[in-house]
């Protein structure tokens, strides 16, 4: 049995095909590369291999040819949680939350860290690197540690302290930068091109983002159908593009009969794709203002930005930007109504869905799923507001009078 159905690479710009090897861009035109699989007619049951755990149950559509190269901590198989209290409150018939906070480092990034580090081992790299606002650095350092390869992680000095503590324990080398972000990215990209480390970044590596594709497979498997709308946060565009690829592959294999309407969700402080989509103009990078959703604070996503825009335009998608106040409201409602505590970046998709329902941009009889990308346990907390109590029996007993 062939472990992976991967065949090679194809350029999404000029269409040139390439043999299966480690390439970051099209050698002919510099365009974005996609992996190509032998997509035969199959059912989801044919595809799944329950000898493996988590997202590696879908190894046939992941780009690792030898199982010995897989580096895993059990990522994937995250719960798809119905939201029976939140859905009627915001005005939608059915809402499902793909809660990625149960991954090993508490974020969706673990899926891509697993495919990135496994790919690094597959292609013989001894080191991997990324520039990160928090989650990506923590996750990649953890998987590199697990896979026994060297990690060089660059983290912004204003990152969440909890994530930075975690990262400092896992990274082979943690570099906290204070200068210009764009200068650093250029320098790190150059080192990657010189072969000093495998690319753990999100902007161009076609192998890395494949891990997030399994979200689409897991949702289709759990629901046995495709929801009407898929709300995806977009920073560089990894989740959006990868999940789109997942649904597209399933449609080609005859596993599903339609695609969900893809909704690109960004922060109002960093919304280059929303701005281009709503104005009908070509993609342009924009400046970024501070936002509590640090994971989506990207003004120049590189070549994946125009790609997200192209998918939105070809498939009649939607693009929405939300304010920090809307993000905090989504965070509070998710906790109050469904008992889930997610970080601000994690609820950008939910905040956009609430906005869409409020503005009647989607039919209230629809079904939707939102990716909740991270746990709230690794972000800076809002101040706790508990009640100070005395500890005598009478005082404690009185507290139960509300029960
Ligand atoms: Zn090309």
mmCIF file of C-alpha atoms and ligand atoms in Angstrom:
data_model
loop_
_atom_site.group_PDB
_atom_site.id
_atom_site.type_symbol
_atom_site.label_atom_id
_atom_site.label_comp_id
_atom_site.label_asym_id
_atom_site.label_seq_id
_atom_site.Cartn_x
_atom_site.Cartn_y
_atom_site.Cartn_z
ATOM 1 C CA UNK A 1 0.000 0.000 0.000
ATOM 2 C CA UNK A 2 1.273 3.475 -0.866
ATOM 3 C CA UNK A 3 1.604 5.410 2.397
ATOM 4 C CA UNK A 4 1.122 8.836 0.766
ATOM 5 C CA UNK A 5 -0.651 9.537 -2.521
ATOM 6 C CA UNK A 6 1.561 12.592 -3.091
ATOM 7 C CA UNK A 7 3.039 12.749 -6.591
ATOM 8 C CA UNK A 8 4.834 16.054 -7.048
ATOM 9 C CA UNK A 9 4.425 19.811 -7.141
ATOM 10 C CA UNK A 10 2.717 22.230 -9.486
ATOM 11 C CA UNK A 11 3.054 26.003 -9.783
ATOM 12 C CA UNK A 12 -0.204 27.798 -9.041
ATOM 13 C CA UNK A 13 0.863 30.682 -11.297
ATOM 14 C CA UNK A 14 2.406 29.176 -14.476
ATOM 15 C CA UNK A 15 1.140 25.580 -14.140
ATOM 16 C CA UNK A 16 4.591 23.966 -14.532
ATOM 17 C CA UNK A 17 4.863 20.555 -12.815
ATOM 18 C CA UNK A 18 7.871 19.410 -10.749
ATOM 19 C CA UNK A 19 9.074 16.151 -9.226
ATOM 20 C CA UNK A 20 8.512 15.592 -5.514
ATOM 21 C CA UNK A 21 11.299 17.498 -3.773
ATOM 22 C CA UNK A 22 11.907 20.360 -1.329
ATOM 23 C CA UNK A 23 11.123 23.541 -3.263
ATOM 24 C CA UNK A 24 9.833 26.793 -1.791
ATOM 25 C CA UNK A 25 8.882 28.537 -5.034
ATOM 26 C CA UNK A 26 8.516 27.785 -8.731
ATOM 27 C CA UNK A 27 12.021 27.603 -10.282
ATOM 28 C CA UNK A 28 10.535 28.929 -13.524
ATOM 29 C CA UNK A 29 8.441 31.949 -12.443
ATOM 30 C CA UNK A 30 8.875 32.259 -8.659
ATOM 31 C CA UNK A 31 5.173 31.444 -8.081
ATOM 32 C CA UNK A 32 3.522 29.626 -5.179
ATOM 33 C CA UNK A 33 3.757 25.829 -5.333
ATOM 34 C CA UNK A 34 1.040 23.308 -4.510
ATOM 35 C CA UNK A 35 1.442 19.616 -3.795
ATOM 36 C CA UNK A 36 -0.341 17.246 -6.159
ATOM 37 C CA UNK A 37 -1.830 13.909 -5.067
ATOM 38 C CA UNK A 38 -3.158 10.924 -6.977
ATOM 39 C CA UNK A 39 -6.790 11.705 -6.135
ATOM 40 C CA UNK A 40 -8.671 8.540 -7.058
ATOM 41 C CA UNK A 41 -12.388 8.003 -6.424
ATOM 42 C CA UNK A 42 -12.643 6.973 -2.788
ATOM 43 C CA UNK A 43 -14.857 7.259 0.257
ATOM 44 C CA UNK A 44 -13.702 8.891 3.475
ATOM 45 C CA UNK A 45 -13.723 5.443 5.071
ATOM 46 C CA UNK A 46 -11.259 4.244 2.379
ATOM 47 C CA UNK A 47 -8.979 7.153 3.123
ATOM 48 C CA UNK A 48 -8.827 6.933 6.894
ATOM 49 C CA UNK A 49 -6.229 4.662 8.525
ATOM 50 C CA UNK A 50 -7.110 4.041 12.159
ATOM 51 C CA UNK A 51 -3.718 2.479 12.805
ATOM 52 C CA UNK A 52 -2.589 6.090 13.186
ATOM 53 C CA UNK A 53 -3.736 8.801 15.592
ATOM 54 C CA UNK A 54 -5.039 12.338 15.115
ATOM 55 C CA UNK A 55 -4.486 14.018 11.775
ATOM 56 C CA UNK A 56 -2.113 11.249 10.643
ATOM 57 C CA UNK A 57 -5.200 9.040 10.147
ATOM 58 C CA UNK A 58 -5.285 10.996 6.835
ATOM 59 C CA UNK A 59 -1.651 10.218 5.917
ATOM 60 C CA UNK A 60 -2.603 9.294 2.331
ATOM 61 C CA UNK A 61 -3.256 12.981 1.596
ATOM 62 C CA UNK A 62 -0.258 14.291 3.571
ATOM 63 C CA UNK A 63 3.188 14.776 1.993
ATOM 64 C CA UNK A 64 5.278 12.305 4.027
ATOM 65 C CA UNK A 65 6.203 9.149 2.126
ATOM 66 C CA UNK A 66 7.886 7.175 4.909
ATOM 67 C CA UNK A 67 6.070 6.816 8.261
ATOM 68 C CA UNK A 68 9.465 6.728 10.018
ATOM 69 C CA UNK A 69 9.769 10.479 9.315
ATOM 70 C CA UNK A 70 6.521 11.437 11.075
ATOM 71 C CA UNK A 71 6.995 13.627 14.147
ATOM 72 C CA UNK A 72 3.778 13.663 16.162
ATOM 73 C CA UNK A 73 2.431 14.494 19.594
ATOM 74 C CA UNK A 74 -1.132 13.389 18.782
ATOM 75 C CA UNK A 75 -2.260 16.633 17.054
ATOM 76 C CA UNK A 76 -5.593 16.692 15.204
ATOM 77 C CA UNK A 77 -8.837 14.807 15.937
ATOM 78 C CA UNK A 78 -9.942 17.954 17.770
ATOM 79 C CA UNK A 79 -13.589 18.135 18.839
ATOM 80 C CA UNK A 80 -16.257 19.620 16.570
ATOM 81 C CA UNK A 81 -18.510 21.090 19.226
ATOM 82 C CA UNK A 82 -22.138 22.038 18.513
ATOM 83 C CA UNK A 83 -23.151 25.444 19.926
ATOM 84 C CA UNK A 84 -26.845 24.996 20.839
ATOM 85 C CA UNK A 85 -26.991 28.091 23.088
ATOM 86 C CA UNK A 86 -24.859 30.457 21.013
ATOM 87 C CA UNK A 87 -26.487 29.638 17.637
ATOM 88 C CA UNK A 88 -30.024 30.889 18.464
ATOM 89 C CA UNK A 89 -28.589 33.872 20.343
ATOM 90 C CA UNK A 90 -26.663 35.155 17.334
ATOM 91 C CA UNK A 91 -29.290 34.043 14.809
ATOM 92 C CA UNK A 92 -28.087 31.004 12.871
ATOM 93 C CA UNK A 93 -29.718 27.589 12.574
ATOM 94 C CA UNK A 94 -26.642 25.422 13.232
ATOM 95 C CA UNK A 95 -23.191 26.384 14.479
ATOM 96 C CA UNK A 96 -20.217 24.069 14.993
ATOM 97 C CA UNK A 97 -16.955 25.060 16.650
ATOM 98 C CA UNK A 98 -13.798 23.262 15.572
ATOM 99 C CA UNK A 99 -11.926 23.726 18.828
ATOM 100 C CA UNK A 100 -8.176 23.557 18.217
ATOM 101 C CA UNK A 101 -7.251 24.366 21.809
ATOM 102 C CA UNK A 102 -6.981 20.641 22.583
ATOM 103 C CA UNK A 103 -3.851 20.271 20.416
ATOM 104 C CA UNK A 104 -0.601 19.568 22.326
ATOM 105 C CA UNK A 105 0.511 23.221 22.593
ATOM 106 C CA UNK A 106 -3.052 24.553 22.627
ATOM 107 C CA UNK A 107 -3.205 25.798 19.033
ATOM 108 C CA UNK A 108 -4.018 24.849 15.457
ATOM 109 C CA UNK A 109 -0.340 25.478 14.625
ATOM 110 C CA UNK A 110 0.489 21.984 15.899
ATOM 111 C CA UNK A 111 -0.954 20.506 12.711
ATOM 112 C CA UNK A 112 1.471 22.494 10.541
ATOM 113 C CA UNK A 113 4.386 22.083 12.944
ATOM 114 C CA UNK A 114 3.921 18.329 12.635
ATOM 115 C CA UNK A 115 3.995 18.406 8.808
ATOM 116 C CA UNK A 116 6.848 20.962 8.810
ATOM 117 C CA UNK A 117 9.164 19.044 11.144
ATOM 118 C CA UNK A 118 8.255 15.708 9.518
ATOM 119 C CA UNK A 119 9.095 17.246 6.117
ATOM 120 C CA UNK A 120 12.382 18.614 7.465
ATOM 121 C CA UNK A 121 13.312 15.064 8.526
ATOM 122 C CA UNK A 122 12.111 13.650 5.207
ATOM 123 C CA UNK A 123 14.386 16.008 3.267
ATOM 124 C CA UNK A 124 17.341 15.578 5.629
ATOM 125 C CA UNK A 125 17.348 19.045 7.258
ATOM 126 C CA UNK A 126 18.962 19.242 10.681
ATOM 127 C CA UNK A 127 17.422 22.605 11.664
ATOM 128 C CA UNK A 128 14.178 24.543 11.273
ATOM 129 C CA UNK A 129 13.352 28.224 11.825
ATOM 130 C CA UNK A 130 10.396 30.622 12.097
ATOM 131 C CA UNK A 131 9.642 34.246 13.003
ATOM 132 C CA UNK A 132 6.609 34.240 15.270
ATOM 133 C CA UNK A 133 4.248 36.358 17.365
ATOM 134 C CA UNK A 134 3.841 33.471 19.820
ATOM 135 C CA UNK A 135 1.850 30.356 18.946
ATOM 136 C CA UNK A 136 3.831 29.358 15.841
ATOM 137 C CA UNK A 137 7.187 29.681 17.608
ATOM 138 C CA UNK A 138 6.064 27.689 20.637
ATOM 139 C CA UNK A 139 4.540 24.973 18.525
ATOM 140 C CA UNK A 140 7.391 24.638 16.020
ATOM 141 C CA UNK A 141 10.024 24.603 18.783
ATOM 142 C CA UNK A 142 8.069 21.854 20.572
ATOM 143 C CA UNK A 143 7.846 19.625 17.499
ATOM 144 C CA UNK A 144 11.498 20.212 16.580
ATOM 145 C CA UNK A 145 12.418 19.197 20.125
ATOM 146 C CA UNK A 146 10.270 16.085 19.807
ATOM 147 C CA UNK A 147 11.822 15.285 16.422
ATOM 148 C CA UNK A 148 15.360 15.930 17.680
ATOM 149 C CA UNK A 149 16.224 18.624 15.186
ATOM 150 C CA UNK A 150 17.673 22.053 15.965
ATOM 151 C CA UNK A 151 15.258 25.045 16.149
ATOM 152 C CA UNK A 152 16.080 28.752 15.805
ATOM 153 C CA UNK A 153 12.987 30.735 16.823
ATOM 154 C CA UNK A 154 12.645 34.515 16.446
ATOM 155 C CA UNK A 155 10.014 36.022 18.743
ATOM 156 C CA UNK A 156 8.753 39.598 19.103
ATOM 157 C CA UNK A 157 9.666 41.126 22.476
ATOM 158 C CA UNK A 158 6.020 42.020 23.188
ATOM 159 C CA UNK A 159 4.835 38.397 22.904
ATOM 160 C CA UNK A 160 2.617 36.802 25.569
ATOM 161 C CA UNK A 161 4.840 35.957 28.582
ATOM 162 C CA UNK A 162 3.283 32.485 28.987
ATOM 163 C CA UNK A 163 4.042 31.560 25.376
ATOM 164 C CA UNK A 164 7.560 32.962 25.625
ATOM 165 C CA UNK A 165 8.308 30.907 28.761
ATOM 166 C CA UNK A 166 7.120 27.776 26.975
ATOM 167 C CA UNK A 167 9.125 28.676 23.870
ATOM 168 C CA UNK A 168 12.333 29.329 25.803
ATOM 169 C CA UNK A 169 12.144 25.830 27.262
ATOM 170 C CA UNK A 170 11.575 24.148 23.887
ATOM 171 C CA UNK A 171 13.677 26.159 21.401
ATOM 172 C CA UNK A 172 17.301 25.258 20.745
ATOM 173 C CA UNK A 173 17.900 28.982 20.255
ATOM 174 C CA UNK A 174 15.311 31.658 21.134
ATOM 175 C CA UNK A 175 16.049 35.102 19.705
ATOM 176 C CA UNK A 176 13.939 37.996 20.964
ATOM 177 C CA UNK A 177 13.992 40.788 18.388
ATOM 178 C CA UNK A 178 13.282 44.481 18.800
ATOM 179 C CA UNK A 179 14.131 45.949 15.375
ATOM 180 C CA UNK A 180 12.171 46.111 12.134
ATOM 181 C CA UNK A 181 10.053 43.013 11.495
ATOM 182 C CA UNK A 182 10.387 43.244 7.688
ATOM 183 C CA UNK A 183 14.203 43.446 7.880
ATOM 184 C CA UNK A 184 14.279 40.356 10.079
ATOM 185 C CA UNK A 185 11.959 38.414 7.753
ATOM 186 C CA UNK A 186 14.204 39.237 4.780
ATOM 187 C CA UNK A 187 17.312 38.083 6.683
ATOM 188 C CA UNK A 188 15.712 34.833 7.882
ATOM 189 C CA UNK A 189 14.315 34.103 4.388
ATOM 190 C CA UNK A 190 17.806 34.532 2.971
ATOM 191 C CA UNK A 191 19.262 32.052 5.496
ATOM 192 C CA UNK A 192 16.505 29.561 4.574
ATOM 193 C CA UNK A 193 17.325 29.992 0.869
ATOM 194 C CA UNK A 194 20.991 29.335 1.663
ATOM 195 C CA UNK A 195 19.893 26.005 3.165
ATOM 196 C CA UNK A 196 20.896 26.852 6.744
ATOM 197 C CA UNK A 197 17.492 25.703 8.050
ATOM 198 C CA UNK A 198 14.195 24.246 6.823
ATOM 199 C CA UNK A 199 11.475 26.865 6.307
ATOM 200 C CA UNK A 200 9.046 26.793 9.243
ATOM 201 C CA UNK A 201 7.294 29.977 8.075
ATOM 202 C CA UNK A 202 3.754 30.198 6.739
ATOM 203 C CA UNK A 203 4.207 32.284 3.591
ATOM 204 C CA UNK A 204 5.480 29.851 0.958
ATOM 205 C CA UNK A 205 6.385 26.334 2.189
ATOM 206 C CA UNK A 206 3.954 23.979 0.366
ATOM 207 C CA UNK A 207 4.694 21.053 2.705
ATOM 208 C CA UNK A 208 4.038 22.803 5.980
ATOM 209 C CA UNK A 209 0.467 24.000 5.451
ATOM 210 C CA UNK A 210 -0.803 20.552 4.453
ATOM 211 C CA UNK A 211 -1.352 19.658 8.135
ATOM 212 C CA UNK A 212 -4.145 22.214 8.379
ATOM 213 C CA UNK A 213 -5.886 20.613 5.397
ATOM 214 C CA UNK A 214 -6.965 17.786 7.684
ATOM 215 C CA UNK A 215 -9.407 20.181 9.408
ATOM 216 C CA UNK A 216 -11.644 19.922 6.326
ATOM 217 C CA UNK A 217 -11.448 16.102 6.352
ATOM 218 C CA UNK A 218 -12.263 15.932 10.067
ATOM 219 C CA UNK A 219 -15.282 18.249 9.710
ATOM 220 C CA UNK A 220 -16.687 16.264 6.756
ATOM 221 C CA UNK A 221 -16.104 13.013 8.646
ATOM 222 C CA UNK A 222 -17.839 14.256 11.815
ATOM 223 C CA UNK A 223 -20.864 15.853 10.121
ATOM 224 C CA UNK A 224 -21.127 13.479 7.120
ATOM 225 C CA UNK A 225 -21.844 16.622 5.107
ATOM 226 C CA UNK A 226 -20.396 20.066 4.403
ATOM 227 C CA UNK A 227 -21.731 23.086 6.331
ATOM 228 C CA UNK A 228 -22.999 26.052 4.273
ATOM 229 C CA UNK A 229 -20.329 28.470 5.548
ATOM 230 C CA UNK A 230 -16.757 28.134 6.750
ATOM 231 C CA UNK A 231 -15.454 31.086 8.786
ATOM 232 C CA UNK A 232 -11.643 31.139 8.753
ATOM 233 C CA UNK A 233 -9.260 33.613 10.373
ATOM 234 C CA UNK A 234 -6.711 34.919 7.865
ATOM 235 C CA UNK A 235 -3.243 36.242 8.708
ATOM 236 C CA UNK A 236 -0.923 34.811 6.043
ATOM 237 C CA UNK A 237 -3.729 32.587 4.744
ATOM 238 C CA UNK A 238 -2.536 29.108 5.749
ATOM 239 C CA UNK A 239 -5.764 27.850 7.348
ATOM 240 C CA UNK A 240 -7.930 29.358 4.630
ATOM 241 C CA UNK A 241 -5.938 27.939 1.704
ATOM 242 C CA UNK A 242 -5.227 24.579 3.328
ATOM 243 C CA UNK A 243 -8.846 24.000 4.321
ATOM 244 C CA UNK A 244 -10.001 25.060 0.863
ATOM 245 C CA UNK A 245 -7.573 22.479 -0.556
ATOM 246 C CA UNK A 246 -9.028 19.834 1.746
ATOM 247 C CA UNK A 247 -12.622 20.417 0.616
ATOM 248 C CA UNK A 248 -11.508 20.659 -3.029
ATOM 249 C CA UNK A 249 -9.675 17.320 -2.813
ATOM 250 C CA UNK A 250 -12.662 15.643 -1.175
ATOM 251 C CA UNK A 251 -14.918 16.932 -3.929
ATOM 252 C CA UNK A 252 -12.533 15.568 -6.598
ATOM 253 C CA UNK A 253 -12.511 12.163 -4.884
ATOM 254 C CA UNK A 254 -16.338 12.133 -4.706
ATOM 255 C CA UNK A 255 -16.428 12.282 -0.893
ATOM 256 C CA UNK A 256 -18.488 15.482 -0.750
ATOM 257 C CA UNK A 257 -20.778 17.029 -3.333
ATOM 258 C CA UNK A 258 -20.133 20.728 -2.686
ATOM 259 C CA UNK A 259 -17.811 23.303 -1.138
ATOM 260 C CA UNK A 260 -18.765 25.529 1.795
ATOM 261 C CA UNK A 261 -18.898 29.287 1.158
ATOM 262 C CA UNK A 262 -15.456 30.431 2.307
ATOM 263 C CA UNK A 263 -15.381 33.464 4.604
ATOM 264 C CA UNK A 264 -12.087 35.299 5.175
ATOM 265 C CA UNK A 265 -12.051 36.868 8.660
ATOM 266 C CA UNK A 266 -9.504 39.559 9.584
ATOM 267 C CA UNK A 267 -8.965 42.198 12.264
ATOM 268 C CA UNK A 268 -9.899 45.800 11.381
ATOM 269 C CA UNK A 269 -6.332 46.634 12.434
ATOM 270 C CA UNK A 270 -4.855 44.347 9.751
ATOM 271 C CA UNK A 271 -7.200 43.762 6.830
ATOM 272 C CA UNK A 272 -5.367 43.819 3.492
ATOM 273 C CA UNK A 273 -7.467 41.012 1.972
ATOM 274 C CA UNK A 274 -10.803 42.355 3.196
ATOM 275 C CA UNK A 275 -9.905 45.815 1.823
ATOM 276 C CA UNK A 276 -8.963 44.426 -1.601
ATOM 277 C CA UNK A 277 -12.008 42.143 -1.786
ATOM 278 C CA UNK A 278 -14.510 44.811 -0.802
ATOM 279 C CA UNK A 279 -13.016 47.442 -3.123
ATOM 280 C CA UNK A 280 -12.652 45.022 -6.052
ATOM 281 C CA UNK A 281 -9.052 46.150 -6.511
ATOM 282 C CA UNK A 282 -5.854 44.029 -6.768
ATOM 283 C CA UNK A 283 -4.175 42.942 -3.552
ATOM 284 C CA UNK A 284 -2.012 45.528 -1.780
ATOM 285 C CA UNK A 285 -0.127 45.061 1.522
ATOM 286 C CA UNK A 286 -1.322 47.482 4.222
ATOM 287 C CA UNK A 287 0.063 48.846 7.478
ATOM 288 C CA UNK A 288 -0.913 47.145 10.741
ATOM 289 C CA UNK A 289 -2.251 48.798 13.905
ATOM 290 C CA UNK A 290 -2.033 47.132 17.335
ATOM 291 C CA UNK A 291 -4.757 44.542 17.996
ATOM 292 C CA UNK A 292 -5.461 42.073 20.799
ATOM 293 C CA UNK A 293 -5.610 39.360 18.119
ATOM 294 C CA UNK A 294 -1.835 39.271 17.630
ATOM 295 C CA UNK A 295 -1.952 36.080 15.572
ATOM 296 C CA UNK A 296 -3.763 37.838 12.686
ATOM 297 C CA UNK A 297 -1.765 41.105 12.807
ATOM 298 C CA UNK A 298 -0.255 40.703 9.334
ATOM 299 C CA UNK A 299 -0.327 43.480 6.733
ATOM 300 C CA UNK A 300 1.837 41.763 4.109
ATOM 301 C CA UNK A 301 1.055 38.032 3.894
ATOM 302 C CA UNK A 302 3.296 37.470 0.852
ATOM 303 C CA UNK A 303 2.106 35.367 -2.124
ATOM 304 C CA UNK A 304 -0.697 33.683 -0.173
ATOM 305 C CA UNK A 305 -2.565 37.012 0.158
ATOM 306 C CA UNK A 306 -3.410 37.238 -3.563
ATOM 307 C CA UNK A 307 -4.183 33.509 -3.515
ATOM 308 C CA UNK A 308 -6.809 33.910 -0.777
ATOM 309 C CA UNK A 309 -8.293 36.795 -2.762
ATOM 310 C CA UNK A 310 -8.406 34.676 -5.924
ATOM 311 C CA UNK A 311 -10.240 31.840 -4.113
ATOM 312 C CA UNK A 312 -12.740 34.325 -2.630
ATOM 313 C CA UNK A 313 -13.439 35.842 -6.056
ATOM 314 C CA UNK A 314 -13.659 32.522 -7.930
ATOM 315 C CA UNK A 315 -16.009 30.920 -5.399
ATOM 316 C CA UNK A 316 -18.252 33.834 -4.372
ATOM 317 C CA UNK A 317 -16.772 33.975 -0.888
ATOM 318 C CA UNK A 318 -17.065 36.691 1.727
ATOM 319 C CA UNK A 319 -14.501 38.815 3.586
ATOM 320 C CA UNK A 320 -15.168 40.534 6.915
ATOM 321 C CA UNK A 321 -13.085 42.562 9.377
ATOM 322 C CA UNK A 322 -13.841 42.729 13.098
ATOM 323 C CA UNK A 323 -12.881 45.208 15.821
ATOM 324 C CA UNK A 324 -11.130 44.372 19.081
ATOM 325 C CA UNK A 325 -14.442 45.057 20.871
ATOM 326 C CA UNK A 326 -16.203 42.474 18.679
ATOM 327 C CA UNK A 327 -13.394 39.979 19.369
ATOM 328 C CA UNK A 328 -13.762 40.476 23.135
ATOM 329 C CA UNK A 329 -17.543 40.084 22.848
ATOM 330 C CA UNK A 330 -17.072 36.780 20.978
ATOM 331 C CA UNK A 331 -14.575 35.597 23.598
ATOM 332 C CA UNK A 332 -17.041 36.393 26.408
ATOM 333 C CA UNK A 333 -20.074 34.857 24.657
ATOM 334 C CA UNK A 334 -18.169 31.667 23.845
ATOM 335 C CA UNK A 335 -17.225 31.282 27.508
ATOM 336 C CA UNK A 336 -20.640 32.253 28.909
ATOM 337 C CA UNK A 337 -22.816 30.288 26.491
ATOM 338 C CA UNK A 338 -20.735 27.245 25.568
ATOM 339 C CA UNK A 339 -18.138 26.954 28.336
ATOM 340 C CA UNK A 340 -15.122 27.342 26.041
ATOM 341 C CA UNK A 341 -12.274 29.715 26.915
ATOM 342 C CA UNK A 342 -10.327 30.763 23.826
ATOM 343 C CA UNK A 343 -7.694 33.422 23.181
ATOM 344 C CA UNK A 344 -8.487 36.593 21.184
ATOM 345 C CA UNK A 345 -6.892 35.326 17.968
ATOM 346 C CA UNK A 346 -8.833 32.115 18.446
ATOM 347 C CA UNK A 347 -12.254 33.801 18.204
ATOM 348 C CA UNK A 348 -11.735 36.109 15.201
ATOM 349 C CA UNK A 349 -13.807 33.728 13.054
ATOM 350 C CA UNK A 350 -16.646 33.638 15.599
ATOM 351 C CA UNK A 351 -16.626 37.447 15.913
ATOM 352 C CA UNK A 352 -16.983 37.667 12.122
ATOM 353 C CA UNK A 353 -19.882 35.187 12.147
ATOM 354 C CA UNK A 354 -21.675 37.210 14.839
ATOM 355 C CA UNK A 355 -21.177 40.353 12.722
ATOM 356 C CA UNK A 356 -22.474 38.583 9.592
ATOM 357 C CA UNK A 357 -25.603 37.386 11.445
ATOM 358 C CA UNK A 358 -26.202 40.820 12.947
ATOM 359 C CA UNK A 359 -25.935 42.481 9.509
ATOM 360 C CA UNK A 360 -28.068 39.744 7.907
ATOM 361 C CA UNK A 361 -25.196 39.015 5.512
ATOM 362 C CA UNK A 362 -26.001 35.295 5.763
ATOM 363 C CA UNK A 363 -29.307 33.428 5.850
ATOM 364 C CA UNK A 364 -30.421 32.561 9.390
ATOM 365 C CA UNK A 365 -31.435 29.065 8.152
ATOM 366 C CA UNK A 366 -27.785 28.277 7.316
ATOM 367 C CA UNK A 367 -25.218 26.068 8.985
ATOM 368 C CA UNK A 368 -21.671 27.274 9.678
ATOM 369 C CA UNK A 369 -18.469 26.164 11.266
ATOM 370 C CA UNK A 370 -15.857 28.394 12.852
ATOM 371 C CA UNK A 371 -12.313 27.407 13.695
ATOM 372 C CA UNK A 372 -11.488 28.394 17.256
ATOM 373 C CA UNK A 373 -7.740 28.358 16.735
ATOM 374 C CA UNK A 374 -6.326 28.523 20.253
ATOM 375 C CA UNK A 375 -7.016 27.946 23.929
ATOM 376 C CA UNK A 376 -7.354 31.022 26.144
ATOM 377 C CA UNK A 377 -4.922 29.555 28.649
ATOM 378 C CA UNK A 378 -1.782 30.886 26.983
ATOM 379 C CA UNK A 379 -2.938 34.478 26.370
ATOM 380 C CA UNK A 380 -2.821 37.371 28.792
ATOM 381 C CA UNK A 381 -5.905 37.183 30.988
ATOM 382 C CA UNK A 382 -8.440 39.918 31.632
ATOM 383 C CA UNK A 383 -8.498 40.845 35.351
ATOM 384 C CA UNK A 384 -10.332 38.242 37.453
ATOM 385 C CA UNK A 385 -13.433 39.499 39.261
ATOM 386 C CA UNK A 386 -14.221 37.154 42.137
ATOM 387 C CA UNK A 387 -15.785 37.810 45.495
ATOM 388 C CA UNK A 388 -13.591 38.211 48.582
ATOM 389 C CA UNK A 389 -15.089 36.064 51.368
ATOM 390 C CA UNK A 390 -14.555 35.311 55.032
ATOM 391 C CA UNK A 391 -14.057 31.662 55.863
ATOM 392 C CA UNK A 392 -16.434 31.055 58.770
ATOM 393 C CA UNK A 393 -19.185 28.472 58.246
ATOM 394 C CA UNK A 394 -21.982 31.081 58.321
ATOM 395 C CA UNK A 395 -20.297 33.301 55.739
ATOM 396 C CA UNK A 396 -19.564 30.365 53.431
ATOM 397 C CA UNK A 397 -23.100 28.939 53.869
ATOM 398 C CA UNK A 398 -24.627 32.264 52.871
ATOM 399 C CA UNK A 399 -22.795 32.085 49.513
ATOM 400 C CA UNK A 400 -24.909 29.043 48.559
ATOM 401 C CA UNK A 401 -28.175 30.947 48.981
ATOM 402 C CA UNK A 402 -28.249 31.580 45.228
ATOM 403 C CA UNK A 403 -28.155 27.852 44.348
HETATM 404 ZN ZN1 LIG B 1 5.636 29.013 -12.077
#
